[in-house]
Short mmCIF file of C-alpha atoms and ligand atoms in Angstrom, two decimals:
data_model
loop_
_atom_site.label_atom_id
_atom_site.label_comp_id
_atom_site.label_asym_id
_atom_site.label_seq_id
_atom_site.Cartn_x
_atom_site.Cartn_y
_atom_site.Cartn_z
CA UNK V 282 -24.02 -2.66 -8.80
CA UNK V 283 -25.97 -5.02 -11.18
CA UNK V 284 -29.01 -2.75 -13.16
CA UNK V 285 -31.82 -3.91 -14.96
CA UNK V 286 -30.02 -4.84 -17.59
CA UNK V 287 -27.35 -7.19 -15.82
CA UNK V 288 -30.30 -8.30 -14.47
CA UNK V 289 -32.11 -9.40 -17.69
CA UNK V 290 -28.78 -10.46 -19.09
CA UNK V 291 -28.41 -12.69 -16.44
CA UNK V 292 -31.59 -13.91 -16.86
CA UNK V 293 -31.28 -14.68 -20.43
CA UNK V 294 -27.94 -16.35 -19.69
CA UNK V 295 -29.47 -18.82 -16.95
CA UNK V 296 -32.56 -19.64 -18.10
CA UNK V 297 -32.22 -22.26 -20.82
CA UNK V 298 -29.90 -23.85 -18.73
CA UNK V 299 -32.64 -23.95 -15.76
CA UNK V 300 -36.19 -24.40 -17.52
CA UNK V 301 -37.34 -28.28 -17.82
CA UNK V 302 -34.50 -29.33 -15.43
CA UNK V 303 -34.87 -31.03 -12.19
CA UNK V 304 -33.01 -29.37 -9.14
CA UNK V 305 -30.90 -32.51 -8.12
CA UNK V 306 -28.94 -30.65 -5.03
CA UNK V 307 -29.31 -26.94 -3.30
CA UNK V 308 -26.37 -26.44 -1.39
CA UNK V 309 -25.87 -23.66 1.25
CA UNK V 310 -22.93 -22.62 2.15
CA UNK V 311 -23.33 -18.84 3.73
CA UNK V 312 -27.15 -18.27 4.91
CA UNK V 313 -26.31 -14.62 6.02
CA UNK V 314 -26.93 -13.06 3.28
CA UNK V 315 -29.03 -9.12 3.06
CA UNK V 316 -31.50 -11.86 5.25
CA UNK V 317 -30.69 -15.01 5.72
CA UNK V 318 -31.68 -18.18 3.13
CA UNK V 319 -34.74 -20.00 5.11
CA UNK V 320 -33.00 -23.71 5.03
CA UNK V 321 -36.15 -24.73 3.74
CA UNK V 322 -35.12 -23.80 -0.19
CA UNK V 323 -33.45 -27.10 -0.01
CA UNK V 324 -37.04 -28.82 0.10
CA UNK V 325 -37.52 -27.90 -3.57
CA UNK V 326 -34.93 -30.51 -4.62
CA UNK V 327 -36.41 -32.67 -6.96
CA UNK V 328 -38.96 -30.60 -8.26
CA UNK V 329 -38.35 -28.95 -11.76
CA UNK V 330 -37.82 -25.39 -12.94
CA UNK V 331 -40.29 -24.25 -15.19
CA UNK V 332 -39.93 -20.35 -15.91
CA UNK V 333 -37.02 -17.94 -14.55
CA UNK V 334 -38.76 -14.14 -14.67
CA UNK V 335 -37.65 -10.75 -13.79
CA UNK V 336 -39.83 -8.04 -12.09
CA UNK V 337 -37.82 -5.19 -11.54
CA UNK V 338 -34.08 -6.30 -10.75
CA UNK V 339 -35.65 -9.63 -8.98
CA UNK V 340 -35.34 -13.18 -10.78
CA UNK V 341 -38.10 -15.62 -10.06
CA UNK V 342 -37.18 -19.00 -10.67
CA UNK V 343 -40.73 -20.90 -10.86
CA UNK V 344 -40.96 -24.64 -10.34
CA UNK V 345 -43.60 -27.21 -11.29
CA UNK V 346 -44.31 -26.88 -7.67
CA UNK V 347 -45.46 -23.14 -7.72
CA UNK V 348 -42.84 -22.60 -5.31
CA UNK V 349 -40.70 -19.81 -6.54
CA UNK V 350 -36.94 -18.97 -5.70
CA UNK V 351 -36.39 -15.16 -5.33
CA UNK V 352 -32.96 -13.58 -6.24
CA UNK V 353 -31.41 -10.26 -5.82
CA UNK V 354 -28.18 -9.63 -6.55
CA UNK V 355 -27.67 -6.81 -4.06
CA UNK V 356 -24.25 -4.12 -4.71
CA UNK V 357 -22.14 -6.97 -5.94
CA UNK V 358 -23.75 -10.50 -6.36
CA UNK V 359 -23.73 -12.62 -9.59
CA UNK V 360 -24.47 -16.00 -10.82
CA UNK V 361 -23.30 -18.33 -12.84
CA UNK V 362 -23.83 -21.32 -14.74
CA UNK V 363 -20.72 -23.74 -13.87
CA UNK V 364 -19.98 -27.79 -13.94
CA UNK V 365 -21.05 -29.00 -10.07
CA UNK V 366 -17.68 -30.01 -9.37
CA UNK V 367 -15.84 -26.87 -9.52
CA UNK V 368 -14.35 -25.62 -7.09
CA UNK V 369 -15.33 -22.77 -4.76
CA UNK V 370 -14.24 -19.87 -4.68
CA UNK V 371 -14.46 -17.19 -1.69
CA UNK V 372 -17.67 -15.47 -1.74
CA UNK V 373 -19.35 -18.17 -3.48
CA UNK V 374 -22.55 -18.98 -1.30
CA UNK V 375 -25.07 -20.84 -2.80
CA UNK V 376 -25.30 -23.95 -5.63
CA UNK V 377 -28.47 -25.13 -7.47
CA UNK V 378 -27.84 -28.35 -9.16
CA UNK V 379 -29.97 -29.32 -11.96
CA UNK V 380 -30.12 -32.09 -14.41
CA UNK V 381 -28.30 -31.49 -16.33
CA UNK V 382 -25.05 -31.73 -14.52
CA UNK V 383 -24.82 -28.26 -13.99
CA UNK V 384 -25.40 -26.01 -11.11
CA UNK V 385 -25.87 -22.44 -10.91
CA UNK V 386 -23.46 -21.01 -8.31
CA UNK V 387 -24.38 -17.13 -6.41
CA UNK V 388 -21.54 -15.51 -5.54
CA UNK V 389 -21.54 -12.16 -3.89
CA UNK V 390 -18.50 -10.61 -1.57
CA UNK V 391 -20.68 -7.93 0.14
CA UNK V 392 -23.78 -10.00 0.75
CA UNK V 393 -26.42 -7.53 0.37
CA UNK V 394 -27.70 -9.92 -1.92
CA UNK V 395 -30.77 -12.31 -1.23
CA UNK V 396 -32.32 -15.56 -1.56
CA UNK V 397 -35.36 -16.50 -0.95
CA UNK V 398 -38.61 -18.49 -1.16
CA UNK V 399 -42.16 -17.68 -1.53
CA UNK V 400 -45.18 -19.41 -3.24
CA UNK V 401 -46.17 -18.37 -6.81
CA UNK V 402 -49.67 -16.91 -5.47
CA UNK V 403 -47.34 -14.42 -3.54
CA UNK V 404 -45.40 -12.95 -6.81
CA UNK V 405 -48.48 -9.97 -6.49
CA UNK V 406 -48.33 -9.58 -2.70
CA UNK V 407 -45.03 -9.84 -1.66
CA UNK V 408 -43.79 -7.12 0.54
CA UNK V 409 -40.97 -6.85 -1.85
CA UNK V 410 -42.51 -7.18 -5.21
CA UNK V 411 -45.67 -4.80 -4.60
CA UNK V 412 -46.27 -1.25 -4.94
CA UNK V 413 -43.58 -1.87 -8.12
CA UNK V 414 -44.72 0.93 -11.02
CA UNK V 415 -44.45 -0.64 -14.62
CA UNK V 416 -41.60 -2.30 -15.95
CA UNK V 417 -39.80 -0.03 -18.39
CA UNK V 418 -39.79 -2.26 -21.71
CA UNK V 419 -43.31 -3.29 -20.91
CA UNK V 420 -46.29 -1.78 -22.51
CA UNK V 421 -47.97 0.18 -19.57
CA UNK V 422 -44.78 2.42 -19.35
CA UNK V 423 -46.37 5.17 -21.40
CA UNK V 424 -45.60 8.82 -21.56
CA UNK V 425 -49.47 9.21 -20.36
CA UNK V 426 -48.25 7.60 -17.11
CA UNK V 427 -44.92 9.09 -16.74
CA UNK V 428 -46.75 12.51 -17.26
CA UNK V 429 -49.75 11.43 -14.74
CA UNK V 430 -47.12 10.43 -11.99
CA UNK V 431 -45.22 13.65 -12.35
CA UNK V 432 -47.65 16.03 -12.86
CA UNK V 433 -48.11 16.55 -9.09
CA UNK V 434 -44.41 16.26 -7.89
CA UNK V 435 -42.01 18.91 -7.89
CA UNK V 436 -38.78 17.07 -7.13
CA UNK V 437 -36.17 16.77 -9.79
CA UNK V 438 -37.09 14.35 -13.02
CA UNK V 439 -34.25 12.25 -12.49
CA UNK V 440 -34.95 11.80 -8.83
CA UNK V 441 -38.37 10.86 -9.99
CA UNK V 442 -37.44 8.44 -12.58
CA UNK V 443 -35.03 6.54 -9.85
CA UNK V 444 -38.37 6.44 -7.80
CA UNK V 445 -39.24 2.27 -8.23
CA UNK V 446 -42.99 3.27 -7.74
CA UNK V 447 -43.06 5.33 -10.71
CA UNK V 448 -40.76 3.08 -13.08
CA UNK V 449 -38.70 0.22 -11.76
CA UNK V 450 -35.11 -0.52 -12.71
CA UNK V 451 -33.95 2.51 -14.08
CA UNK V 452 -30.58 3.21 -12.32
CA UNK V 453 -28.38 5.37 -11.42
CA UNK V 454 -26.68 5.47 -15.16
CA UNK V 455 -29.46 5.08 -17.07
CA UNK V 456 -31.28 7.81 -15.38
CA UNK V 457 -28.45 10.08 -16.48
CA UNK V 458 -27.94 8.63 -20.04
CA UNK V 459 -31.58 9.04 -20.34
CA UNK V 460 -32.25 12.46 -20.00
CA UNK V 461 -29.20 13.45 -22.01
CA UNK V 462 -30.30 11.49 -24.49
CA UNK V 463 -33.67 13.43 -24.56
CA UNK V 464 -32.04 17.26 -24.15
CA UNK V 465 -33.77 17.30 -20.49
CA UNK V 466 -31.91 18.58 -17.68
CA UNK V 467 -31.54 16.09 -14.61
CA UNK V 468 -32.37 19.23 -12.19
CA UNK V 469 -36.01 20.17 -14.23
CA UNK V 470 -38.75 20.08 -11.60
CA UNK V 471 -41.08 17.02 -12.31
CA UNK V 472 -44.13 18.93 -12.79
CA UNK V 473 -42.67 21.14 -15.43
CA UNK V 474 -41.97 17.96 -17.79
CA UNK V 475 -44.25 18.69 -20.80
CA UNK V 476 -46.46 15.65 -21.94
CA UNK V 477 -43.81 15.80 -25.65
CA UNK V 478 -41.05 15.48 -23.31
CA UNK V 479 -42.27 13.33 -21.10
CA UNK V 480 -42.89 10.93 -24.43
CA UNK V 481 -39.11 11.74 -25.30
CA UNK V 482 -37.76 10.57 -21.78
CA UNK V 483 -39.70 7.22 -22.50
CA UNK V 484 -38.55 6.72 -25.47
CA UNK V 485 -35.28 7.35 -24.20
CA UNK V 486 -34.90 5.15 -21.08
CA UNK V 487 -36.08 2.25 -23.36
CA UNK V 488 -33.32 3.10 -25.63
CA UNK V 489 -31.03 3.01 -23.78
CA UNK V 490 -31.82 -0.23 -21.35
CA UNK V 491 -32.61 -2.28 -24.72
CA UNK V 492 -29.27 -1.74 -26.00
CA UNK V 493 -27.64 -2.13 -23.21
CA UNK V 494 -28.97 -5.62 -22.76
CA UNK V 495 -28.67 -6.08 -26.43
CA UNK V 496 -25.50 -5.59 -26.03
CA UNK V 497 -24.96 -7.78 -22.57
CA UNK V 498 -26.55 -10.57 -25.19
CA UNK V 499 -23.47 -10.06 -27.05
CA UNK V 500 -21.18 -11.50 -23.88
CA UNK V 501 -24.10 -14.56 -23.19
CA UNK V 502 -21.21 -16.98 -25.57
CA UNK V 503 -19.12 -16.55 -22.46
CA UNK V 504 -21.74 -17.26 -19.84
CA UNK V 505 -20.55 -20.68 -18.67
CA UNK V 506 -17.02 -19.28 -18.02
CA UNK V 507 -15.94 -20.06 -14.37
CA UNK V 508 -12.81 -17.52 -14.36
CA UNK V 509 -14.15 -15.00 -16.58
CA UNK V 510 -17.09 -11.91 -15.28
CA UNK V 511 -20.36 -12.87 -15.66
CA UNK V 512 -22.11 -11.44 -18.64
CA UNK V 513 -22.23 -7.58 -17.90
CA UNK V 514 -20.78 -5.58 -20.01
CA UNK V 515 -19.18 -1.57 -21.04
CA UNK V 516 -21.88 0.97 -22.40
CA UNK V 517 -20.86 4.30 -24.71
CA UNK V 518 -21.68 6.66 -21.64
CA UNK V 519 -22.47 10.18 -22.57
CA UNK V 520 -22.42 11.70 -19.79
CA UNK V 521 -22.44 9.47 -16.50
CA UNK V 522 -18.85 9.85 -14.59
CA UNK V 523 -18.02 11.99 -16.99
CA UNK V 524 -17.48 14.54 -14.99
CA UNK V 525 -15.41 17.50 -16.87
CA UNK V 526 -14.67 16.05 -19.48
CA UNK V 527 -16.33 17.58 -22.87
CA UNK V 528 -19.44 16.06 -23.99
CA UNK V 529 -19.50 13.98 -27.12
CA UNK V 530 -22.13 15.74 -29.34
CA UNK V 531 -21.43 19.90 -28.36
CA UNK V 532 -17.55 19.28 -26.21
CA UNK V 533 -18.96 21.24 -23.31
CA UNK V 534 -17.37 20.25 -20.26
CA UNK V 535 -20.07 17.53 -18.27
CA UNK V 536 -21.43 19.04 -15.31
CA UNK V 537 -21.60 17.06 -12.00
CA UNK V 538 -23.94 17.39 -8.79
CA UNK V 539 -24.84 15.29 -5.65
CA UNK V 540 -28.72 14.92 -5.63
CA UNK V 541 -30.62 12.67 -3.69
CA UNK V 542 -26.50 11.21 -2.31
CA UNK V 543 -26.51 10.21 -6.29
CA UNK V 544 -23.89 11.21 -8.53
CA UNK V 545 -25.62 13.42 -11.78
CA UNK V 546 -24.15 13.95 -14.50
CA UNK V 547 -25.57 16.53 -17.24
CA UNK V 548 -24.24 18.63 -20.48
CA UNK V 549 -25.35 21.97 -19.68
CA UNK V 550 -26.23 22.93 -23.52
CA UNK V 551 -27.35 19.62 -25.14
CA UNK V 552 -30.24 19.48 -21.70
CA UNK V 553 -32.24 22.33 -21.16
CA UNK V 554 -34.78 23.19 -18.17
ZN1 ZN H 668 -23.49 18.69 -25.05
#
């Protein structure tokens, strides 16, 4: 499932190919998507794209028009940045053409996916896009509110940090990379986090999402590819699916649980309670 940071990546990828372009063609080819396309995202052709954002794992393309094209990728979408006459492929649903003879193709098998279209004055009030807590590489994601939105739960700290109205984007991985990388046992009730450790969890989820786009950026050469994956990539995982085998720093065996129907994955002697 794309992350935050396939998400960003992505973003990087796409958007100097996008901004100061003119959308010459929209072509739908599936509309059922998660919900279906509104036909009327083929209005915007003509007008030009003038910013491609992320909040949380959403890209908003923004045209001179305010209007604003929403993305999602869903379990298993993607997009690309191909030539407009290629051909295509099965699961391919969607094609932006822009200017400069290039069109950004969505491609997703499942089709949990989405595309939509909203006005720029909506960004705020958008069912989807409020009640969002702070992005995680963003300023206002400080220990001070970590520890505020904890202090008063008592379900487990990585439940909590999956929680989008606490932090968005931090997944299912990172969540467990995370709190390994900050000694602090997945299971830990969320009011017990200390305010130091709750400063050592931050510290550590932006770790570990900057360098794993950082090292997405590193597969952005490739983006235009048509045969190849788009731009995701392999982290170092230190303990997510893991599962038995010996952890990297102390070789104890990684311990594994189902909590909240996620897979956890924990060293029992580098993360303590
Ligand atoms: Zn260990």
């Amino acid at each position: 499932m794309p992350e935050l940071p396939e998400v960003e990546t992505t973003r990087l990828g796409i958007s100097p190919h996008l901004i100061g372009h003119q959308i010459r063609e929209i072509i739908l080819r599936r509309r059922d998507l998660r919900w279906p396309v509104p036909q009327n995202l083929t209005e915007l052709e003509g007008t030009t794209f003038v910013s491609v954002k992320r909040r949380s794992k959403y890209l908003l393309l923004e045209t001179d028009t305010q209007d604003v094209i929403l993305i999602h990728l869903g379990m298993s979408g993607s997009l690309r940045m191909i030539h407009p006459g290629e051909d295509w492929k099965k699961h391919d649903h969607i094609g932006i053409t822009v200017g400069n003879n290039l069109q950004l193709r969505y491609h997703d098998p499942r089709r949990f996916g989405s595309v939509m279209r909203m006005a720029a004055s909506e960004i705020r009030t958008h069912s989807l896009l409020t009640n969002l807590g702070p992005e995680p590489l963003e300023s206002d994601f400080t220990a001070a509110h970590l520890y505020a939105a904890l202090r008063n739960k008592s379900i487990p700290v990585k439940v909590a940090i999956m929680d989008a109205k606490i932090v968005v984007g931090v997944g299912n991985i990172y969540a467990s990379e995370s709190l390994f990388r900050s000694g602090i046992h997945p299971l830990i009730e969320s009011n017990k986090l200390t305010k130091p450790r709750a400063q050592k969890l931050v510290s550590a989820i932006r770790e570990v999402l900057t360098e794993s786009i950082s090292q997405g950026g590193t597969t952005l050469r490739d983006f235009l590819k048509s045969d190849g994956e788009p731009g995701y990539f392999k982290q170092c995982l230190f303990v997510y699916d893991r599962k038995g085998e010996p952890c990297r720093v102390c070789k104890t065996p990684i311990s594994h649980k189902v909590l909240g129907q996620r897979a956890t994955y924990w060293c029992g002697k580098c993360q303590r309670r």
